[in-house]
Amino acid sequence: MKIAFVGLGQMGSAMAGNLIRAGHELTVYNRTPAKAQGLAAMGAVVASSPAEAARGCDAAITMLSDDDSVQEAVLGAGGIAEGLPASGLHIGSSTISTALARRLKGEHLKRGQRYVSAPVFGRPEAAEAKKLLVVPAGSPEDVEACRTIFESIGRQTFVAGTEPWQANALKLCGNFMIVSVIESFGEANATMRKAGVSPELFLEVMNALFASAVYANYGRIIATENFEPAGFALRLGLKDVRLVLQVAEECLSPMPIASLVRDHFLEAMALGYAESDWSRLSAIPARNSGL
Amino acid sequence: MKIAFVGLGQMGSAMAGNLIRAGHELTVYNRTPAKAQGLAAMGAVVASSPAEAARGCDAAITMLSDDDSVQEAVLGAGGIAEGLPASGLHIGSSTISTALARRLKGEHLKRGQRYVSAPVFGRPEAAEAKKLLVVPAGSPEDVEACRTIFESIGRQTFVAGTEPWQANALKLCGNFMIVSVIESFGEANATMRKAGVSPELFLEVMNALFASAVYANYGRIIATENFEPAGFALRLGLKDVRLVLQVAEECLSPMPIASLVRDHFLEAMALGYAESDWSRLSAIPARNSGL
Amino acid sequence: MKIAFVGLGQMGSAMAGNLIRAGHELTVYNRTPAKAQGLAAMGAVVASSPAEAARGCDAAITMLSDDDSVQEAVLGAGGIAEGLPASGLHIGSSTISTALARRLKGEHLKRGQRYVSAPVFGRPEAAEAKKLLVVPAGSPEDVEACRTIFESIGRQTFVAGTEPWQANALKLCGNFMIVSVIESFGEANATMRKAGVSPELFLEVMNALFASAVYANYGRIIATENFEPAGFALRLGLKDVRLVLQVAEECLSPMPIASLVRDHFLEAMALGYAESDWSRLSAIPARNSGL
Amino acid sequence: MKIAFVGLGQMGSAMAGNLIRAGHELTVYNRTPAKAQGLAAMGAVVASSPAEAARGCDAAITMLSDDDSVQEAVLGAGGIAEGLPASGLHIGSSTISTALARRLKGEHLKRGQRYVSAPVFGRPEAAEAKKLLVVPAGSPEDVEACRTIFESIGRQTFVAGTEPWQANALKLCGNFMIVSVIESFGEANATMRKAGVSPELFLEVMNALFASAVYANYGRIIATENFEPAGFALRLGLKDVRLVLQVAEECLSPMPIASLVRDHFLEAMALGYAESDWSRLSAIPARNSGL
């Protein structure tokens, strides 16, 4: 397939690389062009705008950091919507709001284009290793048409529903599950430390109990307070919690742990941790216990 | 070793059975004597009181449901403290308050006896399979003296500290980690259902993401709303959260997720779920979203 | 002064009436024109658009229900910004977001117009009785220029600051104080009822303790569960809490009671209480205690 | 009437003084005897134990700081229960747990004595000025028998119910209403400060809005951060919240604001504010916003 890829951060570059390796023909775009060099060396064509990247493609994938950057890259001047052929597919892999997913569906529809939301789970290492979990949603034919793409970037695909926004809702709820673990570790560790039990020992027990890589990875970062450099910036973690709270509001479904986590993220931001790893959220319960 | 075992519920019976299989000589006691029959058939002597069970033993293990039953069995008339020889060891494996652990240490000391807290992680199946995680704390010699016992009932031993109550604090924080997962699943599932995504699908994704038996087991119970019969009763879950909040208060370490979970447990109790599995906590966010 | 008044709900009509009585010359506009009849009978000129109302006026006042309606009435086609003369004053009395207040300041500035935020505290009866509390913010000269207007509609004026959005922040924090009382009454009443103490008796004691009309009025509505018709609709209460949480986020200042109240508002919305009085929030703690 | 008064802190001394002025015959007891001197000068007899104070009295009033001190003074060696004649009345005015109120009722009943809970609302100044609100509960005859006493110490009497513990539940819910105001002020002030609005101005507006002495008094302490010396110590505030949460648990009635306030009290205790005024709770939201 001929694919445009827009957004070449750590995640996007890894995903685009795997698409090339799987035999797809790629045109890539990134606001900072330097990040496209590695992919160019692998054979990707570097475009000067999202529209140019999308021109003549079967599909265009976006992997950007937030709603604003997706809106700009898709609906702004020189955006994907301008370049993508009629019946071309836009696959949105960024973690965006359900509201924007609904808007993108409508905007593409107006232009005869098609839209599938396909957010992914996994940190950059997983993206490199082609081990992402891909969660698409959209019309069954559209999702089907993307299968080979999903298989080129991930290890498993889970179809969330027939409306694109449902995939974004699922992705946000998944991130909520992870951030809940971070907050829980933070609270338990603060108590353990004040009880004279080392967080390292507590982590060992939790690893034996949960036997989960998520617990092992975040647990280690948290126990060693090793929050720099960020794998995923705290200010983006706050953004995700804000988005999950918007889903909760749309669905009229209270999520009190999300509310509580948001308040702790605000405290973390006020302390200047915006660019630390989002797991630095766990430092808030420690601070609030006087440590 | 010659060991008294007091408290033959599902957990206790399984642990006592493994001690017999490991070659220890057991005297057992249970308030409802019928539950001792299986162990008697394996060679255990059935005593008519905790004191009688403890008489002449190297160690006495308690595995009871709460503070009151432990106090009664240890410090009440005919209790372990009366029967256990001087320098005999009491190993408390029940999930009790840190305050009671401190009191037990003191009371045994007065009588020349020794006390080790050694709570365990694992549901009855794990106890049967000798796969418990054992978390002892006490003076290093006392903990060392119990090693063979721990190895007879569990797969791994983690020494929490030199004060018995530290093991109880760790156990309670571990249960807090589990109940946080239950609450998070409850909140995410409620939102997923209102977004038209099935909890079963969400669980599949979470299993791929966390790859943890704890998530798989509780996630399945929660997604299928299969809360009867209880593996661990909800009213005991509330008890554990109450105890973790007491630890938090002793340590002056706020644990807001624990506070929130306590409020949801109260709602669940008010709805009559006291004897359901504690994972029925997850039904509260669903109810609060109008489902 | 020659004044345009846009938004003739219960609050706006009462305020506009007092301005006429104070001798000001009024042009009024409301989307549903019927609501302007009473004011027309008092001498007001009825305009067919906000722009027409504002033409030739010294000041234009908006008293609308939310951000969208204010944006439409001010910046939409036929909006105030089109009609208001250069150096004319827009006085925004609606409870809107701080973000919109900043935007209005900028948009008016571009057109050589001036903007003052001047939200008010008080229910419709207070507006009728000229007893509103007026909280303006803006440049000192602009606020000064509005003094006679404020004195025509309220009993006291408090200048919140030199930036219009500060007045909106103060208004939202004031509404937060009121909604906290509603939530507290809800929680206390639920416990009182389950303890066999009547909410009416509890209210009598609270009236003796607080001696505040706010407690007396809301306390009576809550104790008698007399939530219809709404003095202020619950869905607008949710809007206000959403706006206060936005201020909290802008200021990086966690407000956990606001978070908790938001979750209870979502539960109330899910139960279909959108058009009840916002004090029906107090029914949520009752429901969550099984009543 | 012949009355014993046990507990001569600021509150108790003021109440006892008013009883003497009203013509009652008083025997008083305090652990630190020096505090009894003022009352002795007014004619009170100073006893050397609660039992001796209660001997031959119609009624014995306790006004102590917590459950432990009440248990000791009533049921300990030399306690009221030993000295009070059969059919004598114990009036418990301390803020104690509902559980202790039930126990006191039972213990007095065993001895043929009678028990009424009669907690009071009001700070020391109100006690001096005979302006307390008295909230008794007990059998109607017992409450009636205390009427003249209540009228000698307070300005209004509200009968909470026929079971003594109901009065304690009401008193605790009332304190919960006050502490909710303190927390709300703390959250709003933190946001106001970060928005560049002074807490003093915000307080002025709130005084105009609520027109309540409770808001005026606590609002001033909070806005000026004038937390020493304590009118009511923060550690006692934590005790009251702990007790209200126990009532909530007995009644299976979640009180999430109380949970949240408890967590903030723990943070305040961890910061060393135990002996500050309990309104220093309001400093926690400020700290959590980075101020």
PDB file of N, CA and C in Angstrom, chain A residues 238 242 244-246 248-257 259-260 262-267 269-270, chain C residues 238 242 244-246 248-257 259-260 262-267 269-270:
ATOM      1  N   LEU A 238      -1.445  14.485  32.034  1.00  0.00           N
ATOM      2  CA  LEU A 238      -2.568  15.336  32.446  1.00  0.00           C
ATOM      3  C   LEU A 238      -3.561  15.485  31.300  1.00  0.00           C
ATOM      4  N   ARG A 242      -7.456  14.511  31.377  1.00  0.00           N
ATOM      5  CA  ARG A 242      -8.480  15.482  31.002  1.00  0.00           C
ATOM      6  C   ARG A 242      -9.414  14.861  29.948  1.00  0.00           C
ATOM      7  N   VAL A 244      -9.962  11.625  29.399  1.00  0.00           N
ATOM      8  CA  VAL A 244     -10.790  10.539  29.935  1.00  0.00           C
ATOM      9  C   VAL A 244     -11.940  11.135  30.746  1.00  0.00           C
ATOM     10  N   LEU A 245     -11.686  12.253  31.418  1.00  0.00           N
ATOM     11  CA  LEU A 245     -12.770  12.912  32.160  1.00  0.00           C
ATOM     12  C   LEU A 245     -13.815  13.493  31.213  1.00  0.00           C
ATOM     13  N   GLN A 246     -13.383  13.905  30.019  1.00  0.00           N
ATOM     14  CA  GLN A 246     -14.371  14.362  29.028  1.00  0.00           C
ATOM     15  C   GLN A 246     -15.239  13.199  28.557  1.00  0.00           C
ATOM     16  N   ALA A 248     -15.891  10.571  30.322  1.00  0.00           N
ATOM     17  CA  ALA A 248     -16.754  10.301  31.480  1.00  0.00           C
ATOM     18  C   ALA A 248     -17.931  11.268  31.490  1.00  0.00           C
ATOM     19  N   GLU A 249     -17.669  12.506  31.125  1.00  0.00           N
ATOM     20  CA  GLU A 249     -18.753  13.491  31.139  1.00  0.00           C
ATOM     21  C   GLU A 249     -19.740  13.239  29.993  1.00  0.00           C
ATOM     22  N   GLU A 250     -19.218  12.962  28.806  1.00  0.00           N
ATOM     23  CA  GLU A 250     -20.110  12.635  27.681  1.00  0.00           C
ATOM     24  C   GLU A 250     -21.002  11.443  28.023  1.00  0.00           C
ATOM     25  N   CYS A 251     -20.392  10.445  28.670  1.00  0.00           N
ATOM     26  CA  CYS A 251     -21.115   9.206  28.977  1.00  0.00           C
ATOM     27  C   CYS A 251     -21.896   9.316  30.280  1.00  0.00           C
ATOM     28  N   LEU A 252     -21.802  10.446  30.971  1.00  0.00           N
ATOM     29  CA  LEU A 252     -22.403  10.600  32.301  1.00  0.00           C
ATOM     30  C   LEU A 252     -22.031   9.409  33.178  1.00  0.00           C
ATOM     31  N   SER A 253     -20.758   9.186  33.289  1.00  0.00           N
ATOM     32  CA  SER A 253     -20.242   8.053  34.051  1.00  0.00           C
ATOM     33  C   SER A 253     -19.117   8.558  34.967  1.00  0.00           C
ATOM     34  N   PRO A 254     -19.431   8.812  36.238  1.00  0.00           N
ATOM     35  CA  PRO A 254     -18.402   9.360  37.138  1.00  0.00           C
ATOM     36  C   PRO A 254     -17.201   8.420  37.259  1.00  0.00           C
ATOM     37  N   MET A 255     -15.993   8.977  37.225  1.00  0.00           N
ATOM     38  CA  MET A 255     -14.770   8.184  37.397  1.00  0.00           C
ATOM     39  C   MET A 255     -13.929   8.853  38.477  1.00  0.00           C
ATOM     40  N   PRO A 256     -14.261   8.592  39.733  1.00  0.00           N
ATOM     41  CA  PRO A 256     -13.611   9.348  40.811  1.00  0.00           C
ATOM     42  C   PRO A 256     -12.099   9.152  40.907  1.00  0.00           C
ATOM     43  N   ILE A 257     -11.574   7.991  40.529  1.00  0.00           N
ATOM     44  CA  ILE A 257     -10.104   7.875  40.545  1.00  0.00           C
ATOM     45  C   ILE A 257      -9.511   8.840  39.516  1.00  0.00           C
ATOM     46  N   SER A 259     -10.704  11.699  38.649  1.00  0.00           N
ATOM     47  CA  SER A 259     -10.794  13.044  39.232  1.00  0.00           C
ATOM     48  C   SER A 259      -9.645  13.282  40.203  1.00  0.00           C
ATOM     49  N   LEU A 260      -9.413  12.290  41.029  1.00  0.00           N
ATOM     50  CA  LEU A 260      -8.366  12.380  42.037  1.00  0.00           C
ATOM     51  C   LEU A 260      -6.984  12.467  41.378  1.00  0.00           C
ATOM     52  N   ARG A 262      -6.344  13.619  38.401  1.00  0.00           N
ATOM     53  CA  ARG A 262      -6.240  14.955  37.811  1.00  0.00           C
ATOM     54  C   ARG A 262      -5.767  15.966  38.854  1.00  0.00           C
ATOM     55  N   ASP A 263      -6.351  15.923  40.036  1.00  0.00           N
ATOM     56  CA  ASP A 263      -5.934  16.868  41.079  1.00  0.00           C
ATOM     57  C   ASP A 263      -4.454  16.680  41.423  1.00  0.00           C
ATOM     58  N   HIS A 264      -4.000  15.437  41.457  1.00  0.00           N
ATOM     59  CA  HIS A 264      -2.580  15.206  41.747  1.00  0.00           C
ATOM     60  C   HIS A 264      -1.685  15.648  40.588  1.00  0.00           C
ATOM     61  N   PHE A 265      -2.174  15.494  39.364  1.00  0.00           N
ATOM     62  CA  PHE A 265      -1.403  16.007  38.219  1.00  0.00           C
ATOM     63  C   PHE A 265      -1.267  17.530  38.309  1.00  0.00           C
ATOM     64  N   LEU A 266      -2.352  18.207  38.709  1.00  0.00           N
ATOM     65  CA  LEU A 266      -2.261  19.673  38.836  1.00  0.00           C
ATOM     66  C   LEU A 266      -1.205  20.044  39.875  1.00  0.00           C
ATOM     67  N   GLU A 267      -1.206  19.304  40.991  1.00  0.00           N
ATOM     68  CA  GLU A 267      -0.187  19.569  42.017  1.00  0.00           C
ATOM     69  C   GLU A 267       1.213  19.346  41.437  1.00  0.00           C
ATOM     70  N   MET A 269       2.133  19.573  38.314  1.00  0.00           N
ATOM     71  CA  MET A 269       2.426  20.667  37.381  1.00  0.00           C
ATOM     72  C   MET A 269       2.823  21.924  38.152  1.00  0.00           C
ATOM     73  N   ALA A 270       2.106  22.201  39.238  1.00  0.00           N
ATOM     74  CA  ALA A 270       2.415  23.392  40.044  1.00  0.00           C
ATOM     75  C   ALA A 270       3.827  23.302  40.624  1.00  0.00           C
TER      76      ALA A 270
ATOM     77  N   LEU C 238     -23.752  21.973  36.775  1.00  0.00           N
ATOM     78  CA  LEU C 238     -22.637  21.179  36.257  1.00  0.00           C
ATOM     79  C   LEU C 238     -21.720  22.057  35.407  1.00  0.00           C
ATOM     80  N   ARG C 242     -17.808  22.710  35.981  1.00  0.00           N
ATOM     81  CA  ARG C 242     -16.843  22.470  34.905  1.00  0.00           C
ATOM     82  C   ARG C 242     -15.966  23.718  34.728  1.00  0.00           C
ATOM     83  N   VAL C 244     -15.323  26.073  36.982  1.00  0.00           N
ATOM     84  CA  VAL C 244     -14.426  26.291  38.126  1.00  0.00           C
ATOM     85  C   VAL C 244     -13.250  25.319  38.041  1.00  0.00           C
ATOM     86  N   LEU C 245     -13.503  24.110  37.542  1.00  0.00           N
ATOM     87  CA  LEU C 245     -12.398  23.165  37.380  1.00  0.00           C
ATOM     88  C   LEU C 245     -11.439  23.629  36.283  1.00  0.00           C
ATOM     89  N   GLN C 246     -11.960  24.348  35.297  1.00  0.00           N
ATOM     90  CA  GLN C 246     -11.058  24.916  34.281  1.00  0.00           C
ATOM     91  C   GLN C 246     -10.179  26.005  34.889  1.00  0.00           C
ATOM     92  N   ALA C 248      -9.321  26.124  37.991  1.00  0.00           N
ATOM     93  CA  ALA C 248      -8.372  25.380  38.823  1.00  0.00           C
ATOM     94  C   ALA C 248      -7.224  24.844  37.969  1.00  0.00           C
ATOM     95  N   GLU C 249      -7.549  24.405  36.776  1.00  0.00           N
ATOM     96  CA  GLU C 249      -6.502  23.864  35.906  1.00  0.00           C
ATOM     97  C   GLU C 249      -5.597  24.971  35.379  1.00  0.00           C
ATOM     98  N   GLU C 250      -6.185  26.069  34.954  1.00  0.00           N
ATOM     99  CA  GLU C 250      -5.358  27.205  34.503  1.00  0.00           C
ATOM    100  C   GLU C 250      -4.405  27.661  35.610  1.00  0.00           C
ATOM    101  N   CYS C 251      -4.936  27.700  36.829  1.00  0.00           N
ATOM    102  CA  CYS C 251      -4.150  28.207  37.960  1.00  0.00           C
ATOM    103  C   CYS C 251      -3.286  27.108  38.579  1.00  0.00           C
ATOM    104  N   LEU C 252      -3.379  25.888  38.081  1.00  0.00           N
ATOM    105  CA  LEU C 252      -2.692  24.737  38.693  1.00  0.00           C
ATOM    106  C   LEU C 252      -2.959  24.719  40.198  1.00  0.00           C
ATOM    107  N   SER C 253      -4.227  24.697  40.531  1.00  0.00           N
ATOM    108  CA  SER C 253      -4.663  24.732  41.921  1.00  0.00           C
ATOM    109  C   SER C 253      -5.732  23.665  42.118  1.00  0.00           C
ATOM    110  N   PRO C 254      -5.339  22.483  42.634  1.00  0.00           N
ATOM    111  CA  PRO C 254      -6.322  21.399  42.781  1.00  0.00           C
ATOM    112  C   PRO C 254      -7.484  21.809  43.687  1.00  0.00           C
ATOM    113  N   MET C 255      -8.706  21.475  43.302  1.00  0.00           N
ATOM    114  CA  MET C 255      -9.889  21.756  44.118  1.00  0.00           C
ATOM    115  C   MET C 255     -10.683  20.463  44.265  1.00  0.00           C
ATOM    116  N   PRO C 256     -10.251  19.618  45.197  1.00  0.00           N
ATOM    117  CA  PRO C 256     -10.853  18.275  45.242  1.00  0.00           C
ATOM    118  C   PRO C 256     -12.345  18.251  45.552  1.00  0.00           C
ATOM    119  N   ILE C 257     -12.857  19.231  46.318  1.00  0.00           N
ATOM    120  CA  ILE C 257     -14.320  19.228  46.515  1.00  0.00           C
ATOM    121  C   ILE C 257     -15.014  19.481  45.177  1.00  0.00           C
ATOM    122  N   SER C 259     -13.976  18.547  42.282  1.00  0.00           N
ATOM    123  CA  SER C 259     -13.894  17.290  41.531  1.00  0.00           C
ATOM    124  C   SER C 259     -14.980  16.323  41.977  1.00  0.00           C
ATOM    125  N   LEU C 260     -15.126  16.237  43.269  1.00  0.00           N
ATOM    126  CA  LEU C 260     -16.113  15.324  43.860  1.00  0.00           C
ATOM    127  C   LEU C 260     -17.536  15.769  43.486  1.00  0.00           C
ATOM    128  N   ARG C 262     -18.390  17.469  40.880  1.00  0.00           N
ATOM    129  CA  ARG C 262     -18.587  17.168  39.467  1.00  0.00           C
ATOM    130  C   ARG C 262     -19.034  15.723  39.285  1.00  0.00           C
ATOM    131  N   ASP C 263     -18.368  14.796  39.964  1.00  0.00           N
ATOM    132  CA  ASP C 263     -18.755  13.388  39.836  1.00  0.00           C
ATOM    133  C   ASP C 263     -20.196  13.173  40.284  1.00  0.00           C
ATOM    134  N   HIS C 264     -20.605  13.863  41.339  1.00  0.00           N
ATOM    135  CA  HIS C 264     -21.991  13.715  41.788  1.00  0.00           C
ATOM    136  C   HIS C 264     -22.975  14.359  40.815  1.00  0.00           C
ATOM    137  N   PHE C 265     -22.574  15.459  40.202  1.00  0.00           N
ATOM    138  CA  PHE C 265     -23.428  16.062  39.167  1.00  0.00           C
ATOM    139  C   PHE C 265     -23.606  15.087  37.994  1.00  0.00           C
ATOM    140  N   LEU C 266     -22.524  14.405  37.618  1.00  0.00           N
ATOM    141  CA  LEU C 266     -22.652  13.445  36.514  1.00  0.00           C
ATOM    142  C   LEU C 266     -23.643  12.345  36.891  1.00  0.00           C
ATOM    143  N   GLU C 267     -23.560  11.876  38.129  1.00  0.00           N
ATOM    144  CA  GLU C 267     -24.510  10.848  38.577  1.00  0.00           C
ATOM    145  C   GLU C 267     -25.942  11.397  38.505  1.00  0.00           C
ATOM    146  N   MET C 269     -27.078  13.763  36.560  1.00  0.00           N
ATOM    147  CA  MET C 269     -27.460  13.872  35.150  1.00  0.00           C
ATOM    148  C   MET C 269     -27.850  12.492  34.614  1.00  0.00           C
ATOM    149  N   ALA C 270     -27.069  11.472  34.979  1.00  0.00           N
ATOM    150  CA  ALA C 270     -27.362  10.118  34.508  1.00  0.00           C
ATOM    151  C   ALA C 270     -28.726   9.654  35.010  1.00  0.00           C
TER     152      ALA C 270
END
